[in-house]
Amino acid sequence: QVQLVESGGDLVQAGGSLRLSCAASGSIISINTMAWYRQAPGKERELVATITSGGATNYEDSVKGRFTISRDDAKNTVYLQMNTLKPEDTGVYYCNANLRQWKYLSPREYWGQGTQVTVSS
């Protein structure tokens, strides 16, 4: 059984910073793309940033230059460094991972439980 556990969400003032972490555990062979999504109240979940197994990154336009996604494969962990936070960054942030396990032939996608980020103005 694979688990993704996020941490690092908090209440912060506009202009502040937070670092989110997401650790994957279980019978994992390798992790392909990892990503962060967020869902604001009353809105659909949206993709924030992705990072491939080779380290290539991609960002949603509104976070470019402010957020940085990174990963530590030795720890099966993905991070999201968020700087210059804005009230519109408020939401529940979810970790997503596409990974290979010993008991399945094809990669599968998993989600974390989410961590709340609140940015006050």
Tab-separated table of N, CA, C and O in Angstrom:
chain	number	residue	atom	x	y	z
A	1	GLN	N	0.843	-1.188	0.000
A	1	GLN	CA	0.000	0.000	0.000
A	1	GLN	C	0.881	1.242	0.000
A	1	GLN	O	1.799	1.362	0.804
A	2	VAL	N	0.596	2.155	-0.933
A	2	VAL	CA	1.373	3.390	-1.042
A	2	VAL	C	0.644	4.516	-0.323
A	2	VAL	O	-0.576	4.641	-0.410
A	3	GLN	N	1.396	5.315	0.377
A	3	GLN	CA	0.849	6.505	1.024
A	3	GLN	C	1.655	7.731	0.646
A	3	GLN	O	2.892	7.663	0.569
A	4	LEU	N	0.970	8.836	0.401
A	4	LEU	CA	1.593	10.137	0.203
A	4	LEU	C	1.148	11.012	1.365
A	4	LEU	O	-0.060	11.196	1.578
A	5	VAL	N	2.103	11.543	2.099
A	5	VAL	CA	1.784	12.346	3.270
A	5	VAL	C	2.379	13.732	3.101
A	5	VAL	O	3.604	13.891	3.019
A	6	GLU	N	1.490	14.730	3.036
A	6	GLU	CA	1.933	16.117	2.896
A	6	GLU	C	2.100	16.769	4.260
A	6	GLU	O	1.463	16.372	5.237
A	7	SER	N	2.940	17.788	4.293
A	7	SER	CA	3.112	18.598	5.495
A	7	SER	C	3.590	19.977	5.086
A	7	SER	O	4.038	20.179	3.952
A	8	GLY	N	3.491	20.918	6.024
A	8	GLY	CA	4.021	22.250	5.780
A	8	GLY	C	2.983	23.333	5.588
A	8	GLY	O	3.327	24.518	5.561
A	9	GLY	N	1.720	22.961	5.431
A	9	GLY	CA	0.692	23.973	5.278
A	9	GLY	C	0.527	24.788	6.552
A	9	GLY	O	0.746	24.297	7.653
A	10	ASP	N	0.139	26.059	6.376
A	10	ASP	CA	0.027	26.940	7.541
A	10	ASP	C	-0.721	28.197	7.150
A	10	ASP	O	-1.084	28.382	5.979
A	11	LEU	N	-0.940	29.061	8.134
A	11	LEU	CA	-1.480	30.402	7.926
A	11	LEU	C	-0.296	31.359	7.858
A	11	LEU	O	0.557	31.363	8.758
A	12	VAL	N	-0.239	32.158	6.779
A	12	VAL	CA	0.886	33.060	6.599
A	12	VAL	C	0.370	34.377	6.034
A	12	VAL	O	-0.651	34.405	5.347
A	13	GLN	N	1.087	35.449	6.304
A	13	GLN	CA	0.701	36.746	5.759
A	13	GLN	C	1.155	36.871	4.313
A	13	GLN	O	2.135	36.235	3.886
A	14	ALA	N	0.462	37.715	3.568
A	14	ALA	CA	0.851	37.971	2.185
A	14	ALA	C	2.299	38.446	2.139
A	14	ALA	O	2.739	39.228	2.982
A	15	GLY	N	3.028	37.924	1.155
A	15	GLY	CA	4.446	38.228	1.026
A	15	GLY	C	5.343	37.234	1.714
A	15	GLY	O	6.566	37.242	1.515
A	16	GLY	N	4.763	36.364	2.523
A	16	GLY	CA	5.531	35.379	3.246
A	16	GLY	C	5.861	34.153	2.418
A	16	GLY	O	5.550	34.082	1.219
A	17	SER	N	6.478	33.170	3.070
A	17	SER	CA	6.921	31.947	2.398
A	17	SER	C	6.497	30.714	3.186
A	17	SER	O	6.336	30.764	4.408
A	18	LEU	N	6.332	29.629	2.457
A	18	LEU	CA	6.081	28.315	3.046
A	18	LEU	C	6.782	27.270	2.203
A	18	LEU	O	6.972	27.462	0.994
A	19	ARG	N	7.122	26.173	2.839
A	19	ARG	CA	7.687	25.030	2.112
A	19	ARG	C	6.852	23.813	2.411
A	19	ARG	O	6.754	23.379	3.568
A	20	LEU	N	6.228	23.255	1.385
A	20	LEU	CA	5.443	22.037	1.518
A	20	LEU	C	6.315	20.826	1.206
A	20	LEU	O	7.194	20.891	0.349
A	21	SER	N	6.040	19.736	1.894
A	21	SER	CA	6.721	18.475	1.641
A	21	SER	C	5.693	17.377	1.433
A	21	SER	O	4.594	17.433	1.993
A	22	CYS	N	6.058	16.389	0.646
A	22	CYS	CA	5.194	15.232	0.429
A	22	CYS	C	6.083	14.005	0.328
A	22	CYS	O	6.899	13.893	-0.601
A	23	ALA	N	5.927	13.092	1.276
A	23	ALA	CA	6.738	11.888	1.306
A	23	ALA	C	5.904	10.682	0.899
A	23	ALA	O	4.808	10.465	1.432
A	24	ALA	N	6.434	9.921	-0.032
A	24	ALA	CA	5.772	8.693	-0.481
A	24	ALA	C	6.394	7.491	0.218
A	24	ALA	O	7.612	7.419	0.369
A	25	SER	N	5.543	6.572	0.625
A	25	SER	CA	6.047	5.370	1.293
A	25	SER	C	5.267	4.155	0.810
A	25	SER	O	4.145	4.277	0.324
A	26	GLY	N	5.879	2.970	0.984
A	26	GLY	CA	5.242	1.743	0.545
A	26	GLY	C	6.157	0.967	-0.366
A	26	GLY	O	7.343	1.248	-0.476
A	27	SER	N	5.588	-0.007	-1.043
A	27	SER	CA	6.373	-0.869	-1.937
A	27	SER	C	6.557	-0.194	-3.288
A	27	SER	O	5.878	-0.517	-4.263
A	28	ILE	N	7.486	0.748	-3.336
A	28	ILE	CA	7.711	1.574	-4.517
A	28	ILE	C	9.001	1.162	-5.209
A	28	ILE	O	10.043	1.053	-4.561
A	29	ILE	N	8.914	0.957	-6.518
A	29	ILE	CA	10.121	0.685	-7.290
A	29	ILE	C	10.757	2.003	-7.707
A	29	ILE	O	11.946	2.231	-7.509
A	30	SER	N	9.963	2.849	-8.306
A	30	SER	CA	10.447	4.154	-8.758
A	30	SER	C	9.269	5.109	-8.899
A	30	SER	O	8.121	4.676	-9.025
A	31	ILE	N	9.585	6.394	-8.881
A	31	ILE	CA	8.552	7.414	-9.019
A	31	ILE	C	8.800	8.194	-10.293
A	31	ILE	O	9.921	8.680	-10.512
A	32	ASN	N	7.798	8.298	-11.111
A	32	ASN	CA	7.913	9.061	-12.347
A	32	ASN	C	7.640	10.536	-12.052
A	32	ASN	O	8.329	11.134	-11.247
A	33	THR	N	6.625	11.097	-12.649
A	33	THR	CA	6.310	12.505	-12.418
A	33	THR	C	5.635	12.697	-11.070
A	33	THR	O	4.794	11.907	-10.668
A	34	MET	N	6.053	13.757	-10.392
A	34	MET	CA	5.413	14.179	-9.152
A	34	MET	C	4.856	15.586	-9.369
A	34	MET	O	5.397	16.356	-10.174
A	35	ALA	N	3.793	15.889	-8.654
A	35	ALA	CA	3.136	17.171	-8.911
A	35	ALA	C	2.452	17.699	-7.663
A	35	ALA	O	2.173	16.942	-6.723
A	36	TRP	N	2.207	18.987	-7.693
A	36	TRP	CA	1.391	19.650	-6.677
A	36	TRP	C	0.172	20.265	-7.359
A	36	TRP	O	0.295	20.914	-8.404
A	37	TYR	N	-0.980	20.029	-6.756
A	37	TYR	CA	-2.234	20.636	-7.179
A	37	TYR	C	-2.767	21.469	-6.006
A	37	TYR	O	-2.342	21.284	-4.871
A	38	ARG	N	-3.700	22.335	-6.302
A	38	ARG	CA	-4.366	23.065	-5.221
A	38	ARG	C	-5.843	23.246	-5.566
A	38	ARG	O	-6.224	23.269	-6.739
A	39	GLN	N	-6.625	23.393	-4.497
A	39	GLN	CA	-8.051	23.616	-4.680
A	39	GLN	C	-8.496	24.711	-3.737
A	39	GLN	O	-8.433	24.550	-2.512
A	40	ALA	N	-8.923	25.827	-4.320
A	40	ALA	CA	-9.448	26.931	-3.533
A	40	ALA	C	-10.924	26.685	-3.250
A	40	ALA	O	-11.591	25.941	-3.975
A	41	PRO	N	-11.473	27.312	-2.200
A	41	PRO	CA	-12.886	27.123	-1.866
A	41	PRO	C	-13.776	27.472	-3.048
A	41	PRO	O	-13.646	28.541	-3.648
A	42	GLY	N	-14.668	26.556	-3.393
A	42	GLY	CA	-15.618	26.800	-4.467
A	42	GLY	C	-15.048	26.677	-5.860
A	42	GLY	O	-15.736	26.958	-6.842
A	43	LYS	N	-13.794	26.243	-5.968
A	43	LYS	CA	-13.163	26.125	-7.282
A	43	LYS	C	-12.699	24.697	-7.523
A	43	LYS	O	-12.592	23.889	-6.611
A	44	GLU	N	-12.412	24.420	-8.798
A	44	GLU	CA	-11.913	23.094	-9.138
A	44	GLU	C	-10.425	22.974	-8.785
A	44	GLU	O	-9.710	23.970	-8.695
A	45	ARG	N	-10.003	21.740	-8.608
A	45	ARG	CA	-8.585	21.486	-8.344
A	45	ARG	C	-7.779	21.861	-9.587
A	45	ARG	O	-8.147	21.525	-10.707
A	46	GLU	N	-6.656	22.556	-9.385
A	46	GLU	CA	-5.822	22.968	-10.502
A	46	GLU	C	-4.377	22.531	-10.295
A	46	GLU	O	-3.894	22.433	-9.155
A	47	LEU	N	-3.707	22.295	-11.410
A	47	LEU	CA	-2.307	21.909	-11.376
A	47	LEU	C	-1.441	23.135	-11.076
A	47	LEU	O	-1.591	24.164	-11.713
A	48	VAL	N	-0.526	22.995	-10.134
A	48	VAL	CA	0.362	24.088	-9.757
A	48	VAL	C	1.752	23.897	-10.354
A	48	VAL	O	2.305	24.820	-10.955
A	49	ALA	N	2.314	22.706	-10.182
A	49	ALA	CA	3.671	22.465	-10.669
A	49	ALA	C	3.908	20.977	-10.818
A	49	ALA	O	3.300	20.172	-10.100
A	50	THR	N	4.781	20.627	-11.756
A	50	THR	CA	5.169	19.233	-11.960
A	50	THR	C	6.676	19.117	-12.045
A	50	THR	O	7.370	20.078	-12.425
A	51	ILE	N	7.177	17.924	-11.729
A	51	ILE	CA	8.597	17.640	-11.902
A	51	ILE	C	8.734	16.189	-12.349
A	51	ILE	O	8.165	15.279	-11.733
A	52	THR	N	9.465	15.974	-13.428
A	52	THR	CA	9.641	14.626	-13.955
A	52	THR	C	10.771	13.913	-13.214
A	52	THR	O	11.496	14.511	-12.408
A	53	SER	N	10.935	12.637	-13.521
A	53	SER	CA	12.016	11.871	-12.905
A	53	SER	C	13.378	12.410	-13.332
A	53	SER	O	14.366	12.249	-12.610
A	54	GLY	N	13.419	13.085	-14.475
A	54	GLY	CA	14.670	13.675	-14.938
A	54	GLY	C	14.911	15.072	-14.418
A	54	GLY	O	15.947	15.684	-14.709
A	55	GLY	N	13.947	15.608	-13.671
A	55	GLY	CA	14.117	16.924	-13.073
A	55	GLY	C	13.520	18.070	-13.850
A	55	GLY	O	13.638	19.228	-13.434
A	56	ALA	N	12.867	17.781	-14.968
A	56	ALA	CA	12.234	18.857	-15.735
A	56	ALA	C	11.006	19.352	-14.982
A	56	ALA	O	10.227	18.556	-14.460
A	57	THR	N	10.849	20.670	-14.938
A	57	THR	CA	9.754	21.261	-14.175
A	57	THR	C	8.821	22.069	-15.063
A	57	THR	O	9.210	22.540	-16.140
A	58	ASN	N	7.608	22.229	-14.564
A	58	ASN	CA	6.627	23.037	-15.274
A	58	ASN	C	5.733	23.690	-14.232
A	58	ASN	O	5.447	23.072	-13.188
A	59	TYR	N	5.300	24.932	-14.494
A	59	TYR	CA	4.529	25.682	-13.516
A	59	TYR	C	3.298	26.324	-14.139
A	59	TYR	O	3.306	26.729	-15.314
A	60	GLU	N	2.274	26.442	-13.337
A	60	GLU	CA	1.103	27.220	-13.722
A	60	GLU	C	1.525	28.681	-13.780
A	60	GLU	O	2.379	29.129	-12.993
A	61	ASP	N	0.970	29.430	-14.724
A	61	ASP	CA	1.461	30.775	-14.986
A	61	ASP	C	1.475	31.685	-13.756
A	61	ASP	O	2.413	32.473	-13.567
A	62	SER	N	0.475	31.597	-12.916
A	62	SER	CA	0.369	32.539	-11.798
A	62	SER	C	1.425	32.316	-10.719
A	62	SER	O	1.624	33.179	-9.860
A	63	VAL	N	2.102	31.171	-10.738
A	63	VAL	CA	3.104	30.886	-9.703
A	63	VAL	C	4.529	30.940	-10.233
A	63	VAL	O	5.481	30.817	-9.456
A	64	LYS	N	4.676	31.131	-11.532
A	64	LYS	CA	6.019	31.184	-12.116
A	64	LYS	C	6.821	32.314	-11.487
A	64	LYS	O	6.340	33.434	-11.340
A	65	GLY	N	8.058	31.992	-11.121
A	65	GLY	CA	8.921	32.989	-10.487
A	65	GLY	C	8.742	33.099	-8.988
A	65	GLY	O	9.549	33.738	-8.309
A	66	ARG	N	7.690	32.489	-8.458
A	66	ARG	CA	7.440	32.542	-7.007
A	66	ARG	C	7.556	31.175	-6.352
A	66	ARG	O	7.990	31.065	-5.205
A	67	PHE	N	7.136	30.131	-7.051
A	67	PHE	CA	7.154	28.766	-6.516
A	67	PHE	C	8.261	27.950	-7.184
A	67	PHE	O	8.556	28.134	-8.368
A	68	THR	N	8.832	27.025	-6.407
A	68	THR	CA	9.841	26.112	-6.949
A	68	THR	C	9.536	24.700	-6.481
A	68	THR	O	9.429	24.452	-5.279
A	69	ILE	N	9.402	23.792	-7.440
A	69	ILE	CA	9.201	22.389	-7.116
A	69	ILE	C	10.534	21.660	-7.220
A	69	ILE	O	11.342	21.946	-8.104
A	70	SER	N	10.763	20.742	-6.290
A	70	SER	CA	11.993	19.947	-6.311
A	70	SER	C	11.684	18.572	-5.734
A	70	SER	O	10.623	18.354	-5.156
A	71	ARG	N	12.630	17.657	-5.882
A	71	ARG	CA	12.409	16.315	-5.359
A	71	ARG	C	13.714	15.731	-4.850
A	71	ARG	O	14.800	16.078	-5.317
A	72	ASP	N	13.571	14.808	-3.898
A	72	ASP	CA	14.699	14.047	-3.363
A	72	ASP	C	14.333	12.586	-3.524
A	72	ASP	O	13.550	12.044	-2.737
A	73	ASP	N	14.871	11.952	-4.556
A	73	ASP	CA	14.488	10.577	-4.855
A	73	ASP	C	14.969	9.593	-3.798
A	73	ASP	O	14.385	8.527	-3.620
A	74	ALA	N	16.029	9.926	-3.094
A	74	ALA	CA	16.509	9.044	-2.021
A	74	ALA	C	15.486	8.965	-0.891
A	74	ALA	O	15.426	7.975	-0.160
A	75	LYS	N	14.692	10.020	-0.761
A	75	LYS	CA	13.682	10.069	0.295
A	75	LYS	C	12.260	9.916	-0.256
A	75	LYS	O	11.298	10.017	0.503
A	76	ASN	N	12.134	9.712	-1.574
A	76	ASN	CA	10.797	9.636	-2.206
A	76	ASN	C	9.938	10.823	-1.806
A	76	ASN	O	8.750	10.681	-1.472
A	77	THR	N	10.525	11.995	-1.862
A	77	THR	CA	9.866	13.198	-1.371
A	77	THR	C	9.899	14.300	-2.425
A	77	THR	O	10.911	14.481	-3.117
A	78	VAL	N	8.795	15.015	-2.528
A	78	VAL	CA	8.711	16.183	-3.398
A	78	VAL	C	8.421	17.402	-2.522
A	78	VAL	O	7.721	17.291	-1.505
A	79	TYR	N	8.983	18.530	-2.925
A	79	TYR	CA	8.835	19.763	-2.163
A	79	TYR	C	8.212	20.850	-3.042
A	79	TYR	O	8.337	20.821	-4.263
A	80	LEU	N	7.596	21.817	-2.377
A	80	LEU	CA	7.127	23.008	-3.077
A	80	LEU	C	7.504	24.212	-2.215
A	80	LEU	O	6.925	24.421	-1.145
A	81	GLN	N	8.502	24.954	-2.679
A	81	GLN	CA	8.888	26.183	-2.001
A	81	GLN	C	8.032	27.310	-2.560
A	81	GLN	O	8.050	27.554	-3.776
A	82	MET	N	7.300	27.972	-1.693
A	82	MET	CA	6.381	29.021	-2.112
A	82	MET	C	6.819	30.347	-1.499
A	82	MET	O	6.821	30.486	-0.268
A	83	ASN	N	7.189	31.279	-2.345
A	83	ASN	CA	7.619	32.604	-1.892
A	83	ASN	C	6.652	33.663	-2.379
A	83	ASN	O	5.873	33.438	-3.307
A	84	THR	N	6.744	34.839	-1.762
A	84	THR	CA	5.893	35.970	-2.133
A	84	THR	C	4.434	35.525	-2.255
A	84	THR	O	3.766	35.752	-3.270
A	85	LEU	N	3.955	34.889	-1.228
A	85	LEU	CA	2.609	34.335	-1.264
A	85	LEU	C	1.559	35.434	-1.336
A	85	LEU	O	1.729	36.532	-0.769
A	86	LYS	N	0.470	35.129	-2.032
A	86	LYS	CA	-0.642	36.046	-2.219
A	86	LYS	C	-1.921	35.418	-1.669
A	86	LYS	O	-2.032	34.190	-1.607
A	87	PRO	N	-2.899	36.231	-1.303
A	87	PRO	CA	-4.164	35.659	-0.810
A	87	PRO	C	-4.789	34.669	-1.796
A	87	PRO	O	-5.403	33.683	-1.366
A	88	GLU	N	-4.609	34.889	-3.080
A	88	GLU	CA	-5.187	33.974	-4.069
A	88	GLU	C	-4.461	32.632	-4.130
A	88	GLU	O	-4.893	31.731	-4.841
A	89	ASP	N	-3.374	32.475	-3.400
A	89	ASP	CA	-2.713	31.181	-3.291
A	89	ASP	C	-3.371	30.291	-2.237
A	89	ASP	O	-3.005	29.121	-2.088
A	90	THR	N	-4.325	30.836	-1.515
A	90	THR	CA	-5.012	30.084	-0.477
A	90	THR	C	-5.729	28.883	-1.057
A	90	THR	O	-6.372	28.974	-2.110
A	91	GLY	N	-5.636	27.758	-0.342
A	91	GLY	CA	-6.331	26.559	-0.774
A	91	GLY	C	-5.739	25.324	-0.114
A	91	GLY	O	-4.791	25.421	0.666
A	92	VAL	N	-6.308	24.188	-0.456
A	92	VAL	CA	-5.748	22.912	-0.015
A	92	VAL	C	-4.796	22.429	-1.109
A	92	VAL	O	-5.177	22.347	-2.275
A	93	TYR	N	-3.577	22.134	-0.715
A	93	TYR	CA	-2.553	21.695	-1.653
A	93	TYR	C	-2.405	20.184	-1.566
A	93	TYR	O	-2.216	19.629	-0.472
A	94	TYR	N	-2.484	19.546	-2.728
A	94	TYR	CA	-2.419	18.098	-2.818
A	94	TYR	C	-1.173	17.655	-3.584
A	94	TYR	O	-0.839	18.224	-4.613
A	95	CYS	N	-0.562	16.614	-3.083
A	95	CYS	CA	0.564	15.986	-3.752
A	95	CYS	C	0.043	14.852	-4.643
A	95	CYS	O	-0.904	14.152	-4.274
A	96	ASN	N	0.677	14.689	-5.786
A	96	ASN	CA	0.309	13.631	-6.718
A	96	ASN	C	1.577	12.963	-7.220
A	96	ASN	O	2.572	13.647	-7.499
A	97	ALA	N	1.542	11.640	-7.328
A	97	ALA	CA	2.720	10.918	-7.814
A	97	ALA	C	2.306	9.776	-8.728
A	97	ALA	O	1.357	9.035	-8.420
A	98	ASN	N	3.025	9.666	-9.828
A	98	ASN	CA	2.866	8.537	-10.746
A	98	ASN	C	4.053	7.608	-10.493
A	98	ASN	O	5.202	7.997	-10.702
A	99	LEU	N	3.764	6.390	-10.032
A	99	LEU	CA	4.881	5.569	-9.593
A	99	LEU	C	4.694	4.089	-9.944
A	99	LEU	O	3.588	3.642	-10.250
A	100	ARG	N	5.805	3.382	-9.884
A	100	ARG	CA	5.810	1.946	-10.164
A	100	ARG	C	5.928	1.166	-8.859
A	100	ARG	O	6.716	1.531	-7.984
A	101	GLN	N	5.143	0.113	-8.777
A	101	GLN	CA	5.179	-0.768	-7.616
A	101	GLN	C	5.503	-2.182	-8.048
A	101	GLN	O	5.304	-2.551	-9.215
A	102	TRP	N	5.956	-2.999	-7.102
A	102	TRP	CA	6.336	-4.358	-7.409
A	102	TRP	C	5.159	-5.199	-7.878
A	102	TRP	O	5.314	-6.074	-8.729
A	103	LYS	N	3.971	-4.925	-7.356
A	103	LYS	CA	2.859	-5.839	-7.628
A	103	LYS	C	2.018	-5.452	-8.839
A	103	LYS	O	1.067	-6.168	-9.173
A	104	TYR	N	2.349	-4.329	-9.505
A	104	TYR	CA	1.571	-3.932	-10.670
A	104	TYR	C	2.498	-3.783	-11.878
A	104	TYR	O	3.622	-3.313	-11.768
A	105	LEU	N	1.978	-4.174	-13.058
A	105	LEU	CA	2.769	-4.081	-14.271
A	105	LEU	C	2.896	-2.639	-14.756
A	105	LEU	O	3.924	-2.238	-15.296
A	106	SER	N	1.837	-1.858	-14.573
A	106	SER	CA	1.817	-0.489	-15.081
A	106	SER	C	1.917	0.517	-13.935
A	106	SER	O	1.500	0.218	-12.816
A	107	PRO	N	2.453	1.720	-14.223
A	107	PRO	CA	2.500	2.758	-13.183
A	107	PRO	C	1.099	3.148	-12.734
A	107	PRO	O	0.147	3.075	-13.519
A	108	ARG	N	0.998	3.574	-11.484
A	108	ARG	CA	-0.295	4.028	-10.953
A	108	ARG	C	-0.129	5.407	-10.343
A	108	ARG	O	0.973	5.813	-9.963
A	109	GLU	N	-1.255	6.110	-10.237
A	109	GLU	CA	-1.264	7.468	-9.721
A	109	GLU	C	-1.848	7.488	-8.309
A	109	GLU	O	-2.871	6.838	-8.042
A	110	TYR	N	-1.194	8.222	-7.437
A	110	TYR	CA	-1.651	8.327	-6.053
A	110	TYR	C	-1.753	9.800	-5.637
A	110	TYR	O	-1.020	10.658	-6.164
A	111	TRP	N	-2.621	10.042	-4.647
A	111	TRP	CA	-2.833	11.381	-4.119
A	111	TRP	C	-2.603	11.408	-2.615
A	111	TRP	O	-2.883	10.432	-1.921
A	112	GLY	N	-2.115	12.533	-2.138
A	112	GLY	CA	-2.053	12.747	-0.711
A	112	GLY	C	-3.383	13.269	-0.184
A	112	GLY	O	-4.315	13.509	-0.955
A	113	GLN	N	-3.448	13.466	1.131
A	113	GLN	CA	-4.700	13.879	1.760
A	113	GLN	C	-4.898	15.391	1.725
A	113	GLN	O	-5.995	15.880	1.996
A	114	GLY	N	-3.848	16.123	1.385
A	114	GLY	CA	-3.953	17.576	1.292
A	114	GLY	C	-3.458	18.285	2.538
A	114	GLY	O	-3.535	17.753	3.648
A	115	THR	N	-2.944	19.486	2.327
A	115	THR	CA	-2.501	20.329	3.432
A	115	THR	C	-2.998	21.752	3.168
A	115	THR	O	-2.910	22.244	2.039
A	116	GLN	N	-3.527	22.394	4.191
A	116	GLN	CA	-4.161	23.700	4.025
A	116	GLN	C	-3.127	24.821	4.040
A	116	GLN	O	-2.301	24.906	4.962
A	117	VAL	N	-3.204	25.676	3.041
A	117	VAL	CA	-2.401	26.900	2.982
A	117	VAL	C	-3.363	28.080	2.985
A	117	VAL	O	-4.250	28.164	2.133
A	118	THR	N	-3.189	28.965	3.935
A	118	THR	CA	-4.032	30.158	4.018
A	118	THR	C	-3.135	31.388	4.040
A	118	THR	O	-2.247	31.485	4.890
A	119	VAL	N	-3.377	32.286	3.108
A	119	VAL	CA	-2.585	33.511	3.009
A	119	VAL	C	-3.499	34.686	3.328
A	119	VAL	O	-4.473	34.931	2.620
A	120	SER	N	-3.168	35.399	4.383
A	120	SER	CA	-3.989	36.536	4.794
A	120	SER	C	-3.455	37.824	4.175
A	120	SER	O	-2.247	37.976	3.974
A	121	SER	N	-4.371	38.735	3.898
A	121	SER	CA	-3.973	40.006	3.262
A	121	SER	C	-3.603	41.060	4.301
A	121	SER	O	-3.808	40.886	5.483
